[in-house]
Amino acid sequence: GAVVSQHPSRVICKSGTSVKIECRSLDFQATTMFWYRQFPKQSLMLMATSNEGSKATYEQGVEKDKFLINHASLTLSTLTVTSAHPEDSSFYICSAEGQGRSQPQHFGDGTRLSIL
Amino acid sequence: QKEVEQNSGPLSVPEGAIASLNCTYSDRGSQSFFWYRQYSGKSPELIMFIYSNGDKEDGRFTAQLNKASQYVSLLIRDSQPSDSATYLCAVESGYSTLTFGKGTMLLVSP
């Protein structure tokens, strides 16, 4: 089945640091990847849709300049949290849509980001 | 505002029983519906997806969809303690984006 790899799984860093998270589709090409954020006891909130070769589409309220998304190839999308602050601490999860019409999204293992 | 509603639970069932998880959605134009399982501290795992009205069975799992009532459910037969998790209902809300419910916590007691 479709496998999505996300790295790193956990990051602890100081306030002001920029953090890059990678999302790879291992056995299929993903023209579209998605980035979600999940706070404790809350559901997944879509942050942005990442399209290969074009600019990402951000959801309302998500700062483009703070959450930089790059989708340079059909198997890799990256999310960079720039100048992270404690309120950015969360569980970040990427997903990739399988090939074909209306295929389910498959999720990476997530990245737990803790900003001190 | 497209919404997906789930009872937060917890839903407690004894081992071997049938667990019934329910979800309603607001966007009548939604076409694709998904159930994900999420263990604590982990990312969601796809359980089932359904596109057409009626039932879809896969092993111990059955998804049921009623578009007229804007209702989708997941039945888990012969529930096991390892099924204890939060179950997320997700509805495709256009251009492949998913809207998630807050999830229902299921507790299966031995």
PDB file of C-alpha atoms in Angstrom:
ATOM      1  CA  GLY A   1       0.000   0.000   0.000  1.00  0.00           C
ATOM      2  CA  ALA A   2       0.867   3.671  -0.154  1.00  0.00           C
ATOM      3  CA  VAL A   3       3.614   4.600   2.293  1.00  0.00           C
ATOM      4  CA  VAL A   4       4.363   8.109   3.440  1.00  0.00           C
ATOM      5  CA  SER A   5       7.502   8.817   5.396  1.00  0.00           C
ATOM      6  CA  GLN A   6       7.861  11.892   7.600  1.00  0.00           C
ATOM      7  CA  HIS A   7      11.031  13.103   9.258  1.00  0.00           C
ATOM      8  CA  PRO A   8      11.964  14.002  11.924  1.00  0.00           C
ATOM      9  CA  SER A   9       9.535  12.374  14.323  1.00  0.00           C
ATOM     10  CA  ARG A  10      10.334  14.736  17.149  1.00  0.00           C
ATOM     11  CA  VAL A  11      11.987  18.102  17.450  1.00  0.00           C
ATOM     12  CA  ILE A  12      12.785  20.076  20.578  1.00  0.00           C
ATOM     13  CA  CYS A  13      14.369  23.449  20.011  1.00  0.00           C
ATOM     14  CA  LYS A  14      14.691  26.974  21.310  1.00  0.00           C
ATOM     15  CA  SER A  15      12.367  29.818  20.471  1.00  0.00           C
ATOM     16  CA  GLY A  16      13.434  31.614  17.294  1.00  0.00           C
ATOM     17  CA  THR A  17      14.754  28.511  15.574  1.00  0.00           C
ATOM     18  CA  SER A  18      13.539  27.477  12.141  1.00  0.00           C
ATOM     19  CA  VAL A  19      12.555  23.843  11.764  1.00  0.00           C
ATOM     20  CA  LYS A  20      12.231  21.868   8.529  1.00  0.00           C
ATOM     21  CA  ILE A  21       9.987  18.806   8.286  1.00  0.00           C
ATOM     22  CA  GLU A  22      10.175  16.440   5.324  1.00  0.00           C
ATOM     23  CA  CYS A  23       7.376  14.357   3.870  1.00  0.00           C
ATOM     24  CA  ARG A  24       8.099  11.687   1.282  1.00  0.00           C
ATOM     25  CA  SER A  25       5.874   9.336  -0.663  1.00  0.00           C
ATOM     26  CA  LEU A  26       7.941   6.154  -0.831  1.00  0.00           C
ATOM     27  CA  ASP A  27       6.205   3.961  -3.363  1.00  0.00           C
ATOM     28  CA  PHE A  28       4.094   6.324  -5.409  1.00  0.00           C
ATOM     29  CA  GLN A  29       4.199   9.756  -6.932  1.00  0.00           C
ATOM     30  CA  ALA A  30       2.181  12.382  -5.143  1.00  0.00           C
ATOM     31  CA  THR A  31       1.292  15.490  -7.055  1.00  0.00           C
ATOM     32  CA  THR A  32      -0.587  16.736  -4.013  1.00  0.00           C
ATOM     33  CA  MET A  33       0.459  16.564  -0.386  1.00  0.00           C
ATOM     34  CA  PHE A  34      -1.247  18.051   2.630  1.00  0.00           C
ATOM     35  CA  TRP A  35       0.037  19.509   5.875  1.00  0.00           C
ATOM     36  CA  TYR A  36      -2.016  19.288   9.046  1.00  0.00           C
ATOM     37  CA  ARG A  37      -1.557  20.452  12.595  1.00  0.00           C
ATOM     38  CA  GLN A  38      -3.118  18.798  15.607  1.00  0.00           C
ATOM     39  CA  PHE A  39      -3.220  20.255  19.105  1.00  0.00           C
ATOM     40  CA  PRO A  40      -3.871  17.982  22.096  1.00  0.00           C
ATOM     41  CA  LYS A  41      -7.406  16.614  22.255  1.00  0.00           C
ATOM     42  CA  GLN A  42      -8.255  18.388  18.997  1.00  0.00           C
ATOM     43  CA  SER A  43      -8.857  17.141  15.490  1.00  0.00           C
ATOM     44  CA  LEU A  44      -6.589  17.571  12.529  1.00  0.00           C
ATOM     45  CA  MET A  45      -6.643  21.028  11.044  1.00  0.00           C
ATOM     46  CA  LEU A  46      -5.536  21.432   7.462  1.00  0.00           C
ATOM     47  CA  MET A  47      -2.833  24.043   7.165  1.00  0.00           C
ATOM     48  CA  ALA A  48      -2.036  23.942   3.476  1.00  0.00           C
ATOM     49  CA  THR A  49      -2.214  21.925   0.303  1.00  0.00           C
ATOM     50  CA  SER A  50       1.119  21.399  -1.390  1.00  0.00           C
ATOM     51  CA  ASN A  51       1.167  21.009  -5.158  1.00  0.00           C
ATOM     52  CA  GLU A  52       4.219  19.792  -7.027  1.00  0.00           C
ATOM     53  CA  GLY A  53       5.777  22.547  -9.056  1.00  0.00           C
ATOM     54  CA  SER A  54       3.492  25.315  -7.883  1.00  0.00           C
ATOM     55  CA  LYS A  55       2.782  27.435  -4.851  1.00  0.00           C
ATOM     56  CA  ALA A  56       1.029  25.902  -1.888  1.00  0.00           C
ATOM     57  CA  THR A  57      -2.547  26.796  -1.066  1.00  0.00           C
ATOM     58  CA  TYR A  58      -2.874  27.921   2.531  1.00  0.00           C
ATOM     59  CA  GLU A  59      -5.988  27.704   4.670  1.00  0.00           C
ATOM     60  CA  GLN A  60      -7.441  30.829   6.169  1.00  0.00           C
ATOM     61  CA  GLY A  61      -5.513  32.013   9.184  1.00  0.00           C
ATOM     62  CA  VAL A  62      -2.297  30.167   8.335  1.00  0.00           C
ATOM     63  CA  GLU A  63       0.643  32.525   7.815  1.00  0.00           C
ATOM     64  CA  LYS A  64       2.398  31.840   4.530  1.00  0.00           C
ATOM     65  CA  ASP A  65       5.592  33.539   5.613  1.00  0.00           C
ATOM     66  CA  LYS A  66       5.791  31.550   8.802  1.00  0.00           C
ATOM     67  CA  PHE A  67       5.000  28.128   7.392  1.00  0.00           C
ATOM     68  CA  LEU A  68       7.012  27.756   4.205  1.00  0.00           C
ATOM     69  CA  ILE A  69       6.081  24.856   1.976  1.00  0.00           C
ATOM     70  CA  ASN A  70       8.148  23.515  -0.881  1.00  0.00           C
ATOM     71  CA  HIS A  71       7.072  20.665  -3.150  1.00  0.00           C
ATOM     72  CA  ALA A  72       9.910  20.430  -5.606  1.00  0.00           C
ATOM     73  CA  SER A  73       9.422  16.839  -6.689  1.00  0.00           C
ATOM     74  CA  LEU A  74       6.658  14.265  -6.984  1.00  0.00           C
ATOM     75  CA  THR A  75       7.859  12.466  -3.882  1.00  0.00           C
ATOM     76  CA  LEU A  76       8.943  15.205  -1.499  1.00  0.00           C
ATOM     77  CA  SER A  77       7.274  18.107   0.233  1.00  0.00           C
ATOM     78  CA  THR A  78       8.836  20.126   3.040  1.00  0.00           C
ATOM     79  CA  LEU A  79       7.334  22.355   5.695  1.00  0.00           C
ATOM     80  CA  THR A  80       9.589  24.907   7.348  1.00  0.00           C
ATOM     81  CA  VAL A  81       8.382  26.574  10.522  1.00  0.00           C
ATOM     82  CA  THR A  82      10.310  29.824  10.560  1.00  0.00           C
ATOM     83  CA  SER A  83      11.282  31.579  13.786  1.00  0.00           C
ATOM     84  CA  ALA A  84       9.257  29.113  15.821  1.00  0.00           C
ATOM     85  CA  HIS A  85       7.715  30.174  19.117  1.00  0.00           C
ATOM     86  CA  PRO A  86       6.179  28.148  21.948  1.00  0.00           C
ATOM     87  CA  GLU A  87       2.681  28.581  20.515  1.00  0.00           C
ATOM     88  CA  ASP A  88       3.851  26.729  17.390  1.00  0.00           C
ATOM     89  CA  SER A  89       4.394  23.609  19.487  1.00  0.00           C
ATOM     90  CA  SER A  90       2.096  20.977  18.049  1.00  0.00           C
ATOM     91  CA  PHE A  91       1.871  17.687  16.201  1.00  0.00           C
ATOM     92  CA  TYR A  92       2.458  18.282  12.486  1.00  0.00           C
ATOM     93  CA  ILE A  93       1.322  15.585  10.101  1.00  0.00           C
ATOM     94  CA  CYS A  94       1.656  15.336   6.359  1.00  0.00           C
ATOM     95  CA  SER A  95      -0.372  13.228   4.005  1.00  0.00           C
ATOM     96  CA  ALA A  96      -0.254  12.312   0.367  1.00  0.00           C
ATOM     97  CA  GLU A  97      -3.076  11.411  -1.896  1.00  0.00           C
ATOM     98  CA  GLY A  98      -2.820   8.100  -3.697  1.00  0.00           C
ATOM     99  CA  GLN A  99      -2.787   7.997  -7.455  1.00  0.00           C
ATOM    100  CA  GLY A 100      -6.081   7.854  -9.258  1.00  0.00           C
ATOM    101  CA  ARG A 101      -9.426   9.541  -8.801  1.00  0.00           C
ATOM    102  CA  SER A 102     -10.671  10.120  -5.244  1.00  0.00           C
ATOM    103  CA  GLN A 103      -7.948   8.048  -3.646  1.00  0.00           C
ATOM    104  CA  PRO A 104      -7.623   8.205   0.141  1.00  0.00           C
ATOM    105  CA  GLN A 105      -4.970  10.247   1.829  1.00  0.00           C
ATOM    106  CA  HIS A 106      -2.221   8.319   3.556  1.00  0.00           C
ATOM    107  CA  PHE A 107      -0.510   9.931   6.500  1.00  0.00           C
ATOM    108  CA  GLY A 108       3.069  10.151   7.612  1.00  0.00           C
ATOM    109  CA  ASP A 109       3.944   9.302  11.197  1.00  0.00           C
ATOM    110  CA  GLY A 110       3.868  12.946  12.226  1.00  0.00           C
ATOM    111  CA  THR A 111       6.382  15.305  13.801  1.00  0.00           C
ATOM    112  CA  ARG A 112       6.000  16.408  17.372  1.00  0.00           C
ATOM    113  CA  LEU A 113       7.418  19.903  17.618  1.00  0.00           C
ATOM    114  CA  SER A 114       8.231  21.379  21.016  1.00  0.00           C
ATOM    115  CA  ILE A 115       9.515  24.935  21.201  1.00  0.00           C
ATOM    116  CA  LEU A 116      11.074  25.918  24.497  1.00  0.00           C
TER     117      LEU A 116
ATOM    118  CA  GLN B   1     -18.526  26.440   6.950  1.00  0.00           C
ATOM    119  CA  LYS B   2     -18.265  22.725   6.205  1.00  0.00           C
ATOM    120  CA  GLU B   3     -18.647  20.723   9.367  1.00  0.00           C
ATOM    121  CA  VAL B   4     -18.200  17.125  10.403  1.00  0.00           C
ATOM    122  CA  GLU B   5     -19.718  16.130  13.720  1.00  0.00           C
ATOM    123  CA  GLN B   6     -18.859  13.176  15.910  1.00  0.00           C
ATOM    124  CA  ASN B   7     -19.689  12.293  19.468  1.00  0.00           C
ATOM    125  CA  SER B   8     -16.435  12.649  21.392  1.00  0.00           C
ATOM    126  CA  GLY B   9     -17.202   9.676  23.622  1.00  0.00           C
ATOM    127  CA  PRO B  10     -15.681   7.727  25.130  1.00  0.00           C
ATOM    128  CA  LEU B  11     -17.697   4.866  23.742  1.00  0.00           C
ATOM    129  CA  SER B  12     -17.120   1.867  25.986  1.00  0.00           C
ATOM    130  CA  VAL B  13     -17.855  -1.638  24.763  1.00  0.00           C
ATOM    131  CA  PRO B  14     -16.867  -5.062  26.093  1.00  0.00           C
ATOM    132  CA  GLU B  15     -14.531  -7.284  24.122  1.00  0.00           C
ATOM    133  CA  GLY B  16     -16.404  -9.193  21.425  1.00  0.00           C
ATOM    134  CA  ALA B  17     -19.233  -6.677  21.137  1.00  0.00           C
ATOM    135  CA  ILE B  18     -20.133  -4.504  18.164  1.00  0.00           C
ATOM    136  CA  ALA B  19     -18.971  -0.905  18.340  1.00  0.00           C
ATOM    137  CA  SER B  20     -20.995   1.628  16.392  1.00  0.00           C
ATOM    138  CA  LEU B  21     -19.416   4.979  15.540  1.00  0.00           C
ATOM    139  CA  ASN B  22     -21.434   7.744  13.943  1.00  0.00           C
ATOM    140  CA  CYS B  23     -20.713  10.879  11.956  1.00  0.00           C
ATOM    141  CA  THR B  24     -22.802  13.582  10.334  1.00  0.00           C
ATOM    142  CA  TYR B  25     -21.663  16.167   7.829  1.00  0.00           C
ATOM    143  CA  SER B  26     -23.023  19.460   6.633  1.00  0.00           C
ATOM    144  CA  ASP B  27     -21.925  19.648   2.987  1.00  0.00           C
ATOM    145  CA  ARG B  28     -24.589  17.885   0.957  1.00  0.00           C
ATOM    146  CA  GLY B  29     -22.280  17.883  -2.076  1.00  0.00           C
ATOM    147  CA  SER B  30     -19.643  15.698  -0.388  1.00  0.00           C
ATOM    148  CA  GLN B  31     -18.834  12.578  -2.359  1.00  0.00           C
ATOM    149  CA  SER B  32     -16.100  10.727  -0.488  1.00  0.00           C
ATOM    150  CA  PHE B  33     -16.024   9.607   3.121  1.00  0.00           C
ATOM    151  CA  PHE B  34     -13.229   8.126   5.166  1.00  0.00           C
ATOM    152  CA  TRP B  35     -12.691   6.549   8.549  1.00  0.00           C
ATOM    153  CA  TYR B  36      -9.284   6.820  10.179  1.00  0.00           C
ATOM    154  CA  ARG B  37      -8.050   5.296  13.421  1.00  0.00           C
ATOM    155  CA  GLN B  38      -5.654   7.277  15.562  1.00  0.00           C
ATOM    156  CA  TYR B  39      -3.834   5.849  18.529  1.00  0.00           C
ATOM    157  CA  SER B  40      -2.672   8.294  21.165  1.00  0.00           C
ATOM    158  CA  GLY B  41       0.409  10.152  20.037  1.00  0.00           C
ATOM    159  CA  LYS B  42       0.330   8.608  16.572  1.00  0.00           C
ATOM    160  CA  SER B  43      -0.824   9.775  13.157  1.00  0.00           C
ATOM    161  CA  PRO B  44      -4.123   8.636  11.606  1.00  0.00           C
ATOM    162  CA  GLU B  45      -4.339   5.284   9.874  1.00  0.00           C
ATOM    163  CA  LEU B  46      -6.879   4.682   7.119  1.00  0.00           C
ATOM    164  CA  ILE B  47      -9.495   2.094   8.051  1.00  0.00           C
ATOM    165  CA  MET B  48     -12.064   2.399   5.304  1.00  0.00           C
ATOM    166  CA  PHE B  49     -13.464   4.682   2.660  1.00  0.00           C
ATOM    167  CA  ILE B  50     -16.890   4.734   1.062  1.00  0.00           C
ATOM    168  CA  TYR B  51     -18.305   6.642  -1.868  1.00  0.00           C
ATOM    169  CA  SER B  52     -21.736   5.113  -2.518  1.00  0.00           C
ATOM    170  CA  ASN B  53     -24.872   4.855  -0.435  1.00  0.00           C
ATOM    171  CA  GLY B  54     -25.200   1.600   1.439  1.00  0.00           C
ATOM    172  CA  ASP B  55     -22.792  -0.679   3.236  1.00  0.00           C
ATOM    173  CA  LYS B  56     -19.197  -1.555   2.544  1.00  0.00           C
ATOM    174  CA  GLU B  57     -17.581  -4.387   4.455  1.00  0.00           C
ATOM    175  CA  ASP B  58     -13.914  -5.112   5.030  1.00  0.00           C
ATOM    176  CA  GLY B  59     -13.155  -7.814   7.546  1.00  0.00           C
ATOM    177  CA  ARG B  60     -14.535  -6.798  10.936  1.00  0.00           C
ATOM    178  CA  PHE B  61     -15.317  -3.296   9.715  1.00  0.00           C
ATOM    179  CA  THR B  62     -18.457  -2.083   7.943  1.00  0.00           C
ATOM    180  CA  ALA B  63     -18.926   1.467   6.736  1.00  0.00           C
ATOM    181  CA  GLN B  64     -22.444   2.703   6.122  1.00  0.00           C
ATOM    182  CA  LEU B  65     -23.335   5.785   4.118  1.00  0.00           C
ATOM    183  CA  ASN B  66     -26.663   7.564   3.811  1.00  0.00           C
ATOM    184  CA  LYS B  67     -26.236  10.692   1.704  1.00  0.00           C
ATOM    185  CA  ALA B  68     -29.878  11.718   2.057  1.00  0.00           C
ATOM    186  CA  SER B  69     -29.450  11.895   5.825  1.00  0.00           C
ATOM    187  CA  GLN B  70     -25.834  13.136   5.543  1.00  0.00           C
ATOM    188  CA  TYR B  71     -24.778  10.358   7.835  1.00  0.00           C
ATOM    189  CA  VAL B  72     -21.899   7.915   7.779  1.00  0.00           C
ATOM    190  CA  SER B  73     -21.109   5.240  10.333  1.00  0.00           C
ATOM    191  CA  LEU B  74     -18.516   2.625  11.133  1.00  0.00           C
ATOM    192  CA  LEU B  75     -19.344  -0.701  12.724  1.00  0.00           C
ATOM    193  CA  ILE B  76     -16.622  -2.790  14.314  1.00  0.00           C
ATOM    194  CA  ARG B  77     -17.620  -6.383  14.935  1.00  0.00           C
ATOM    195  CA  ASP B  78     -15.955  -8.608  17.535  1.00  0.00           C
ATOM    196  CA  SER B  79     -14.285  -5.572  19.105  1.00  0.00           C
ATOM    197  CA  GLN B  80     -10.826  -6.182  20.531  1.00  0.00           C
ATOM    198  CA  PRO B  81      -8.887  -4.210  23.159  1.00  0.00           C
ATOM    199  CA  SER B  82      -6.453  -3.308  20.376  1.00  0.00           C
ATOM    200  CA  ASP B  83      -9.303  -1.440  18.674  1.00  0.00           C
ATOM    201  CA  SER B  84      -9.237   1.087  21.513  1.00  0.00           C
ATOM    202  CA  ALA B  85      -8.335   4.353  19.800  1.00  0.00           C
ATOM    203  CA  THR B  86      -9.870   7.559  18.520  1.00  0.00           C
ATOM    204  CA  TYR B  87     -11.781   7.134  15.286  1.00  0.00           C
ATOM    205  CA  LEU B  88     -11.828  10.106  12.942  1.00  0.00           C
ATOM    206  CA  CYS B  89     -14.486  10.634  10.333  1.00  0.00           C
ATOM    207  CA  ALA B  90     -13.285  12.628   7.332  1.00  0.00           C
ATOM    208  CA  VAL B  91     -15.282  14.054   4.464  1.00  0.00           C
ATOM    209  CA  GLU B  92     -13.829  15.184   1.184  1.00  0.00           C
ATOM    210  CA  SER B  93     -14.864  18.787   0.808  1.00  0.00           C
ATOM    211  CA  GLY B  94     -13.605  19.607  -2.646  1.00  0.00           C
ATOM    212  CA  TYR B  95     -10.273  19.533  -4.481  1.00  0.00           C
ATOM    213  CA  SER B  96      -9.185  16.500  -2.468  1.00  0.00           C
ATOM    214  CA  THR B  97      -9.182  18.372   0.832  1.00  0.00           C
ATOM    215  CA  LEU B  98     -10.549  16.573   3.863  1.00  0.00           C
ATOM    216  CA  THR B  99     -12.558  17.985   6.718  1.00  0.00           C
ATOM    217  CA  PHE B 100     -12.128  15.957   9.881  1.00  0.00           C
ATOM    218  CA  GLY B 101     -14.446  15.479  12.784  1.00  0.00           C
ATOM    219  CA  LYS B 102     -13.020  15.740  16.283  1.00  0.00           C
ATOM    220  CA  GLY B 103     -13.094  11.994  16.638  1.00  0.00           C
ATOM    221  CA  THR B 104     -14.777   9.453  18.884  1.00  0.00           C
ATOM    222  CA  MET B 105     -12.723   7.696  21.504  1.00  0.00           C
ATOM    223  CA  LEU B 106     -13.457   3.975  21.644  1.00  0.00           C
ATOM    224  CA  LEU B 107     -12.564   1.915  24.701  1.00  0.00           C
ATOM    225  CA  VAL B 108     -12.823  -1.866  24.427  1.00  0.00           C
ATOM    226  CA  SER B 109     -12.575  -3.574  27.794  1.00  0.00           C
ATOM    227  CA  PRO B 110     -11.254  -7.149  28.102  1.00  0.00           C
TER     228      PRO B 110
END
